[in-house]
C-alpha positions as a Python dict, from the first residue, in 0.01 Angstrom:
ca = {
    (1, 'M'): (0, 0, 0),
    (2, 'S'): (327, 90, -165),
    (3, 'T'): (523, 378, -30),
    (4, 'P'): (577, 660, -291),
    (5, 'A'): (938, 677, -423),
    (6, 'P'): (1139, 973, -268),
    (7, 'A'): (1167, 1273, -473),
    (8, 'P'): (1501, 1275, -667),
    (9, 'Q'): (1776, 1509, -583),
    (10, 'T'): (1773, 1810, -820),
    (11, 'L'): (1999, 2102, -891),
    (12, 'L'): (1878, 2449, -963),
    (13, 'V'): (2122, 2647, -1171),
    (14, 'T'): (2067, 3021, -1217),
    (15, 'L'): (2294, 3242, -1427),
    (16, 'S'): (2270, 3616, -1530),
    (17, 'G'): (2490, 3857, -1714),
    (18, 'P'): (2548, 3992, -2069),
    (19, 'D'): (2389, 3789, -2335),
    (20, 'R'): (2568, 3647, -2639),
    (21, 'P'): (2511, 3349, -2872),
    (22, 'G'): (2626, 3013, -2726),
    (23, 'V'): (2558, 3064, -2359),
    (24, 'T'): (2292, 2808, -2328),
    (25, 'S'): (2494, 2544, -2526),
    (26, 'E'): (2803, 2608, -2306),
    (27, 'I'): (2603, 2542, -1991),
    (28, 'F'): (2456, 2216, -2119),
    (29, 'A'): (2795, 2118, -2255),
    (30, 'T'): (2925, 2146, -1895),
    (31, 'V'): (2638, 1930, -1769),
    (32, 'E'): (2699, 1672, -2047),
    (33, 'Q'): (3066, 1646, -1954),
    (34, 'C'): (2963, 1557, -1605),
    (35, 'G'): (2768, 1254, -1718),
    (36, 'G'): (2449, 1415, -1835),
    (37, 'A'): (2136, 1475, -1644),
    (38, 'S'): (1757, 1485, -1695),
    (39, 'V'): (1631, 1844, -1762),
    (40, 'L'): (1309, 1918, -1564),
    (41, 'D'): (1265, 2287, -1647),
    (42, 'V'): (1429, 2579, -1825),
    (43, 'E'): (1334, 2947, -1817),
    (44, 'Q'): (1533, 3209, -2014),
    (45, 'V'): (1473, 3576, -2075),
    (46, 'V'): (1686, 3864, -2214),
    (47, 'V'): (1611, 4233, -2117),
    (48, 'R'): (1821, 4502, -2282),
    (49, 'G'): (2103, 4252, -2354),
    (50, 'Q'): (2103, 4107, -2008),
    (51, 'L'): (2042, 3728, -1988),
    (52, 'T'): (1890, 3541, -1700),
    (53, 'I'): (1854, 3159, -1734),
    (54, 'A'): (1738, 2917, -1480),
    (55, 'V'): (1777, 2540, -1528),
    (56, 'L'): (1633, 2262, -1312),
    (57, 'L'): (1825, 1928, -1340),
    (58, 'T'): (1826, 1594, -1179),
    (59, 'S'): (2165, 1570, -1012),
    (60, 'P'): (2368, 1299, -1221),
    (61, 'D'): (2508, 1005, -1026),
    (62, 'G'): (2875, 1008, -976),
    (63, 'C'): (2925, 1373, -1046),
    (64, 'T'): (2964, 1540, -711),
    (65, 'D'): (3121, 1855, -842),
    (66, 'L'): (2855, 1950, -1094),
    (67, 'R'): (2778, 2269, -893),
    (68, 'D'): (3134, 2380, -905),
    (69, 'R'): (3164, 2305, -1272),
    (70, 'V'): (2852, 2505, -1360),
    (71, 'V'): (2954, 2803, -1146),
    (72, 'A'): (3306, 2792, -1312),
    (73, 'T'): (3144, 2790, -1658),
    (74, 'G'): (2932, 3095, -1565),
    (75, 'A'): (3240, 3281, -1446),
    (76, 'R'): (3428, 3201, -1768),
    (77, 'L'): (3130, 3342, -1967),
    (78, 'G'): (3120, 3657, -1757),
    (79, 'L'): (2799, 3548, -1579),
    (80, 'S'): (2710, 3539, -1209),
    (81, 'A'): (2598, 3189, -1124),
    (82, 'T'): (2444, 2996, -835),
    (83, 'A'): (2372, 2627, -811),
    (84, 'V'): (2147, 2505, -520),
    (85, 'L'): (2073, 2139, -446),
    (86, 'G'): (1720, 2040, -349),
    (87, 'Q'): (1453, 1765, -380),
    (88, 'G'): (1204, 1709, -671),
    (89, 'D'): (1047, 1926, -929),
    (90, 'N'): (852, 2257, -917),
    (91, 'A'): (543, 2262, -709),
    (92, 'E'): (244, 2190, -913),
    (93, 'R'): (66, 2493, -1045),
    (94, 'R'): (-262, 2581, -875),
    (95, 'G'): (-589, 2609, -1057),
    (96, 'G'): (-753, 2938, -1140),
    (97, 'R'): (-525, 3024, -1430),
    (98, 'A'): (-571, 3364, -1579),
    (99, 'S'): (-399, 3603, -1818),
    (100, 'V'): (-368, 3973, -1707),
    (101, 'V'): (-269, 4207, -1986),
    (102, 'V'): (-155, 4554, -1879),
    (103, 'I'): (-124, 4845, -2122),
    (104, 'G'): (33, 5179, -2034),
    (105, 'S'): (160, 5484, -2222),
    (106, 'P'): (374, 5509, -2034),
    (107, 'L'): (353, 5207, -1794),
    (108, 'T'): (475, 5338, -1460),
    (109, 'S'): (625, 5151, -1177),
    (110, 'S'): (341, 5264, -950),
    (111, 'A'): (99, 5097, -1184),
    (112, 'V'): (295, 4769, -1182),
    (113, 'L'): (324, 4788, -809),
    (114, 'A'): (-47, 4847, -763),
    (115, 'I'): (-137, 4551, -1003),
    (116, 'S'): (106, 4310, -851),
    (117, 'S'): (-6, 4401, -490),
    (118, 'T'): (-379, 4357, -592),
    (119, 'L'): (-292, 4015, -729),
    (120, 'A'): (-123, 3914, -410),
    (121, 'D'): (-415, 4051, -203),
    (122, 'E'): (-652, 3828, -407),
    (123, 'G'): (-441, 3526, -338),
    (124, 'A'): (-316, 3502, -699),
    (125, 'N'): (46, 3426, -785),
    (126, 'I'): (233, 3566, -1084),
    (127, 'D'): (402, 3266, -1254),
    (128, 'R'): (544, 3446, -1557),
    (129, 'I'): (560, 3786, -1712),
    (130, 'R'): (648, 3875, -2073),
    (131, 'R'): (647, 4186, -2275),
    (132, 'L'): (402, 4193, -2565),
    (133, 'A'): (480, 4537, -2705),
    (134, 'R'): (706, 4839, -2640),
    (135, 'D'): (578, 5087, -2910),
    (136, 'P'): (363, 5287, -2933),
    (137, 'V'): (242, 5144, -2594),
    (138, 'T'): (414, 4926, -2338),
    (139, 'T'): (216, 4598, -2285),
    (140, 'L'): (286, 4320, -2032),
    (141, 'E'): (118, 3988, -2002),
    (142, 'L'): (109, 3830, -1665),
    (143, 'D'): (45, 3444, -1639),
    (144, 'V'): (-142, 3407, -1308),
    (145, 'S'): (-261, 3105, -1099),
    (146, 'G'): (-489, 3089, -803),
    (147, 'A'): (-710, 3358, -942),
    (148, 'A'): (-1082, 3403, -898),
    (149, 'L'): (-1188, 3596, -1213),
    (150, 'E'): (-1512, 3723, -1063),
    (151, 'R'): (-1312, 3895, -794),
    (152, 'L'): (-998, 3981, -987),
    (153, 'R'): (-1160, 4174, -1270),
    (154, 'P'): (-1346, 4433, -1057),
    (155, 'A'): (-1043, 4472, -827),
    (156, 'L'): (-803, 4532, -1114),
    (157, 'A'): (-1056, 4761, -1286),
    (158, 'L'): (-1024, 5001, -988),
    (159, 'V'): (-650, 4985, -1013),
    (160, 'A'): (-664, 5063, -1385),
    (161, 'A'): (-879, 5362, -1335),
    (162, 'R'): (-660, 5503, -1053),
    (163, 'E'): (-328, 5433, -1235),
    (164, 'R'): (-452, 5528, -1589),
    (165, 'V'): (-361, 5209, -1748),
    (166, 'D'): (-562, 4950, -1929),
    (167, 'V'): (-599, 4603, -1772),
    (168, 'A'): (-772, 4291, -1927),
    (169, 'V'): (-826, 3971, -1733),
    (170, 'S'): (-903, 3660, -1926),
    (171, 'P'): (-921, 3284, -1847),
    (172, 'G'): (-578, 3118, -1899),
    (173, 'G'): (-486, 2778, -2032),
    (174, 'L'): (-677, 2634, -2329),
    (175, 'A'): (-950, 2909, -2294),
    (176, 'R'): (-672, 3146, -2415),
    (177, 'R'): (-627, 2968, -2748),
    (178, 'G'): (-844, 2872, -3032),
    (179, 'R'): (-1074, 3031, -3285),
    (180, 'R'): (-1291, 3337, -3175),
    (181, 'L'): (-1547, 3570, -3308),
    (182, 'V'): (-1459, 3933, -3277),
    (183, 'V'): (-1750, 4183, -3320),
    (184, 'M'): (-1699, 4548, -3349),
    (185, 'D'): (-1899, 4877, -3346),
    (186, 'V'): (-1819, 5098, -3650),
    (187, 'D'): (-1854, 5469, -3579),
    (188, 'S'): (-1573, 5592, -3345),
    (189, 'T'): (-1438, 5242, -3319),
    (190, 'L'): (-1353, 5074, -3650),
    (191, 'I'): (-1358, 5433, -3802),
    (192, 'Q'): (-1277, 5769, -3653),
    (193, 'D'): (-1592, 5928, -3768),
    (194, 'E'): (-1974, 5928, -3697),
    (195, 'V'): (-2128, 5861, -4045),
    (196, 'I'): (-2451, 6028, -3963),
    (197, 'E'): (-2247, 6344, -3903),
    (198, 'L'): (-2067, 6308, -4225),
    (199, 'L'): (-2408, 6273, -4396),
    (200, 'A'): (-2553, 6566, -4203),
    (201, 'R'): (-2262, 6787, -4312),
    (202, 'R'): (-2379, 6747, -4666),
    (203, 'A'): (-2724, 6872, -4556),
    (204, 'G'): (-2575, 7168, -4363),
    (205, 'R'): (-2692, 7025, -4015),
    (206, 'E'): (-2380, 6864, -3884),
    (207, 'A'): (-2368, 7051, -3544),
    (208, 'E'): (-2741, 6984, -3472),
    (209, 'V'): (-2690, 6618, -3539),
    (210, 'A'): (-2358, 6584, -3355),
    (211, 'A'): (-2519, 6719, -3035),
    (212, 'V'): (-2790, 6450, -3045),
    (213, 'T'): (-2526, 6180, -3124),
    (214, 'E'): (-2319, 6276, -2819),
    (215, 'A'): (-2619, 6262, -2585),
    (216, 'A'): (-2715, 5913, -2725),
    (217, 'M'): (-2358, 5775, -2686),
    (218, 'R'): (-2357, 5891, -2317),
    (219, 'G'): (-2683, 5709, -2262),
    (220, 'E'): (-2874, 6024, -2186),
    (221, 'I'): (-3141, 5979, -2447),
    (222, 'D'): (-3287, 5657, -2602),
    (223, 'F'): (-3083, 5547, -2905),
    (224, 'A'): (-3368, 5465, -3131),
    (225, 'D'): (-3538, 5801, -3063),
    (226, 'S'): (-3213, 5982, -3122),
    (227, 'L'): (-3158, 5800, -3453),
    (228, 'H'): (-3504, 5893, -3586),
    (229, 'R'): (-3435, 6256, -3499),
    (230, 'R'): (-3099, 6265, -3668),
    (231, 'V'): (-3218, 6072, -3979),
    (232, 'E'): (-3497, 6331, -4029),
    (233, 'A'): (-3215, 6594, -4087),
    (234, 'L'): (-3097, 6397, -4394),
    (235, 'A'): (-3435, 6415, -4582),
    (236, 'G'): (-3386, 6531, -4938),
    (237, 'L'): (-3020, 6437, -4979),
    (238, 'P'): (-2946, 6255, -5309),
    (239, 'A'): (-2853, 5881, -5278),
    (240, 'S'): (-2532, 5965, -5445),
    (241, 'V'): (-2418, 6116, -5109),
    (242, 'F'): (-2337, 5754, -5001),
    (243, 'A'): (-2050, 5730, -5246),
    (244, 'Q'): (-1919, 6073, -5148),
    (245, 'V'): (-1933, 5987, -4768),
    (246, 'R'): (-1749, 5659, -4824),
    (247, 'E'): (-1457, 5868, -4956),
    (248, 'D'): (-1463, 6072, -4635),
    (249, 'V'): (-1445, 5783, -4388),
    (250, 'R'): (-1124, 5751, -4199),
    (251, 'L'): (-1023, 5424, -4052),
    (252, 'T'): (-900, 5426, -3692),
    (253, 'P'): (-527, 5363, -3665),
    (254, 'G'): (-449, 4993, -3653),
    (255, 'A'): (-787, 4895, -3793),
    (256, 'E'): (-654, 4724, -4098),
    (257, 'T'): (-382, 4548, -3900),
    (258, 'L'): (-630, 4427, -3652),
    (259, 'V'): (-862, 4268, -3910),
    (260, 'R'): (-591, 4123, -4120),
    (261, 'T'): (-423, 3958, -3816),
    (262, 'L'): (-748, 3821, -3679),
    (263, 'K'): (-821, 3669, -4023),
    (264, 'R'): (-480, 3514, -4039),
    (265, 'L'): (-553, 3349, -3707),
    (266, 'G'): (-867, 3196, -3863),
    (267, 'F'): (-1100, 3420, -3646),
    (268, 'T'): (-1427, 3540, -3762),
    (269, 'V'): (-1468, 3925, -3774),
    (270, 'A'): (-1807, 4109, -3774),
    (271, 'V'): (-1928, 4470, -3745),
    (272, 'V'): (-2253, 4564, -3589),
    (273, 'S'): (-2342, 4937, -3629),
    (274, 'G'): (-2616, 5176, -3529),
    (275, 'G'): (-2500, 5350, -3853),
    (276, 'F'): (-2599, 5265, -4206),
    (277, 'I'): (-2544, 4955, -4415),
    (278, 'E'): (-2487, 5169, -4736),
    (279, 'I'): (-2154, 5275, -4579),
    (280, 'V'): (-2074, 4973, -4353),
    (281, 'Q'): (-2119, 4700, -4610),
    (282, 'P'): (-1860, 4838, -4869),
    (283, 'L'): (-1622, 4908, -4582),
    (284, 'A'): (-1656, 4553, -4446),
    (285, 'E'): (-1605, 4404, -4796),
    (286, 'H'): (-1294, 4618, -4841),
    (287, 'L'): (-1137, 4497, -4517),
    (288, 'G'): (-1245, 4130, -4563),
    (289, 'I'): (-1478, 4137, -4267),
    (290, 'D'): (-1720, 3831, -4259),
    (291, 'H'): (-2047, 3971, -4123),
    (292, 'A'): (-2196, 4321, -4130),
    (293, 'H'): (-2531, 4444, -3983),
    (294, 'A'): (-2646, 4800, -3962),
    (295, 'N'): (-2956, 5024, -4025),
    (296, 'R'): (-3085, 5096, -4383),
    (297, 'L'): (-3187, 5444, -4495),
    (298, 'E'): (-3505, 5470, -4694),
    (299, 'V'): (-3459, 5605, -5048),
    (300, 'V'): (-3752, 5706, -5272),
    (301, 'D'): (-3694, 5847, -5632),
    (302, 'G'): (-3326, 5864, -5563),
    (303, 'R'): (-3348, 6076, -5250),
    (304, 'L'): (-3337, 6010, -4875),
    (305, 'T'): (-3680, 6041, -4715),
    (306, 'G'): (-3550, 6112, -4368),
    (307, 'R'): (-3672, 5770, -4236),
    (308, 'V'): (-3504, 5433, -4143),
    (309, 'D'): (-3607, 5148, -4361),
    (310, 'G'): (-3684, 4858, -4125),
    (311, 'P'): (-3621, 4795, -3756),
    (312, 'V'): (-3353, 5006, -3586),
    (313, 'V'): (-3028, 4844, -3487),
    (314, 'D'): (-3020, 4952, -3125),
    (315, 'R'): (-2823, 4807, -2821),
    (316, 'A'): (-3055, 4509, -2788),
    (317, 'E'): (-3020, 4420, -3163),
    (318, 'K'): (-2647, 4460, -3143),
    (319, 'A'): (-2623, 4200, -2871),
    (320, 'A'): (-2871, 3975, -3062),
    (321, 'A'): (-2665, 4007, -3377),
    (322, 'L'): (-2350, 3895, -3191),
    (323, 'Q'): (-2533, 3595, -3055),
    (324, 'R'): (-2662, 3508, -3415),
    (325, 'F'): (-2308, 3531, -3562),
    (326, 'A'): (-2172, 3316, -3281),
    (327, 'A'): (-2442, 3049, -3346),
    (328, 'Q'): (-2362, 3063, -3721),
    (329, 'E'): (-1992, 3010, -3647),
    (330, 'R'): (-2074, 2739, -3391),
    (331, 'L'): (-1884, 2918, -3119),
    (332, 'P'): (-1990, 2958, -2752),
    (333, 'L'): (-2035, 3318, -2626),
    (334, 'S'): (-1719, 3254, -2409),
    (335, 'R'): (-1517, 3255, -2740),
    (336, 'T'): (-1653, 3596, -2844),
    (337, 'V'): (-1503, 3940, -2811),
    (338, 'A'): (-1699, 4275, -2847),
    (339, 'V'): (-1544, 4621, -2897),
    (340, 'G'): (-1737, 4936, -2876),
    (341, 'D'): (-1748, 5302, -2747),
    (342, 'G'): (-2108, 5410, -2686),
    (343, 'A'): (-2401, 5330, -2449),
    (344, 'N'): (-2571, 5148, -2739),
    (345, 'D'): (-2279, 4888, -2724),
    (346, 'L'): (-2336, 4798, -2364),
    (347, 'D'): (-2553, 4488, -2424),
    (348, 'M'): (-2317, 4362, -2678),
    (349, 'L'): (-2018, 4408, -2449),
    (350, 'S'): (-2207, 4239, -2168),
    (351, 'V'): (-2297, 3917, -2356),
    (352, 'A'): (-1955, 3866, -2507),
    (353, 'G'): (-1694, 3661, -2343),
    (354, 'L'): (-1465, 3967, -2339),
    (355, 'G'): (-1625, 4317, -2364),
    (356, 'V'): (-1372, 4580, -2463),
    (357, 'A'): (-1446, 4957, -2414),
    (358, 'F'): (-1247, 5141, -2694),
    (359, 'N'): (-1189, 5506, -2600),
    (360, 'A'): (-1532, 5493, -2473),
    (361, 'K'): (-1777, 5715, -2274),
    (362, 'P'): (-1745, 5692, -1899),
    (363, 'V'): (-2066, 5487, -1864),
    (364, 'V'): (-1923, 5227, -2098),
    (365, 'Q'): (-1585, 5210, -1941),
    (366, 'Q'): (-1746, 5152, -1600),
    (367, 'Q'): (-1938, 4845, -1723),
    (368, 'A'): (-1705, 4685, -1973),
    (369, 'D'): (-1472, 4396, -1891),
    (370, 'T'): (-1179, 4597, -1995),
    (371, 'T'): (-1082, 4932, -2157),
    (372, 'V'): (-845, 5048, -2428),
    (373, 'N'): (-758, 5425, -2395),
    (374, 'V'): (-500, 5462, -2660),
    (375, 'P'): (-598, 5557, -3024),
    (376, 'Y'): (-475, 5230, -3180),
    (377, 'L'): (-738, 4959, -3252),
    (378, 'D'): (-484, 4679, -3306),
    (379, 'T'): (-408, 4709, -2934),
    (380, 'V'): (-696, 4476, -2898),
    (381, 'L'): (-471, 4197, -3028),
    (382, 'Y'): (-264, 4231, -2706),
    (383, 'M'): (-573, 4156, -2506),
    (384, 'L'): (-587, 3822, -2689),
    (385, 'G'): (-223, 3746, -2604),
    (386, 'L'): (-46, 3840, -2929),
    (387, 'S'): (282, 4021, -2922),
    (388, 'R'): (390, 4317, -3144),
    (389, 'D'): (667, 4085, -3283),
    (390, 'D'): (398, 3835, -3384),
    (391, 'I'): (192, 4104, -3559),
    (392, 'D'): (495, 4261, -3734),
    (393, 'E'): (621, 3926, -3856),
    (394, 'A'): (277, 3843, -4000),
    (395, 'E'): (257, 4185, -4162),
    (396, 'A'): (611, 4141, -4323),
    (397, 'A'): (522, 3781, -4442),
    (398, 'E'): (202, 3910, -4611),
    (399, 'Q'): (391, 4198, -4769),
    (400, 'E'): (642, 3955, -4912),
    (401, 'Q'): (373, 3744, -5045),
    (402, 'R'): (206, 4047, -5221),
    (403, 'L'): (537, 4137, -5378),
    (404, 'A'): (596, 3789, -5495),
    (405, 'V'): (253, 3780, -5659),
    (406, 'A'): (315, 4120, -5821),
    (407, 'D'): (652, 3998, -5964),
    (408, 'R'): (502, 3688, -6127),
    (409, 'P'): (517, 3702, -6510),
    (410, 'R'): (184, 3743, -6667),
    (411, 'T'): (80, 3477, -6919),
}
């Protein structure tokens, strides 16, 4: 049995100080002047103009003063520098890789302390941290190893509630990448309104319908029964009311950015609503959403009868629709994301790989995988690991493309 070769001698160089172009090249020029070396690892970050760079090298043969040379180069560049000899590469990362996304407005030091302490208590190590967004919310992504997701999610959910931040825990590694299906509720999620209340306003019964809606969303009364009660209030309205209400609908801030970005990534986007297809379908077509499923209102002789045409899209049907869409797209449920705010979304949030409670009722926040409590729907993109820079660059590229198309001469 052969004896393993001894780990090679290595040199860990760490420098920090004001950032400027050319720092990294200067460091590696110094290494090259000393006969070169094998680069095992490099980590570099800039925070408010301050650079920190760590380089792990094999120590080149015949260059006994590399440490001194690197420290001198750092001093010449105005950087503090250390160079420590050791043996071998970094320790191999443990299993249990996870991504922990933290969103705060503001993100307080006490919240970061509580989250990092909880990770340590659960035996998880923070390997890397990067900022995904700074405005209008501060978002950090923590790359974690040694995590047990079934314990980590409930433990961090308690921290999130106490510290008033949003925390999402997702599997890391390859599970973080690749195509997904994102299914959203419509009323009070994709849009700011409750469509049935907009319709009821036209019938002069908005307050009555709104009270029943609130009770249903809190889970206090059965959704199907509440829907039938509310729809009865719409009897006699002309079918032309659909076009009028479509004009009244207000998208949630960030909704268009969310859908456009997901589509650019090659994701499939769907909406499932306890509202009405007469409003939902045109909205989905306008946004480029792939699938739409909602209730249909019965119309006879050009007027609403006060009845639903067909089975009610309730919480069980919402979950079933998500599963159907996933099967159609040939995606496992682990690759699905559901976003909703009311009790009738709970089954859908439960069966999805990641269930996001968006500005949701307390009963939903308590049961969802994660919460978003800021009024920007595109914040969901951070939960998937995208940064604000990624999103803004994609938006700018699309704007340039639209302008280029508009400037083309017509033939």
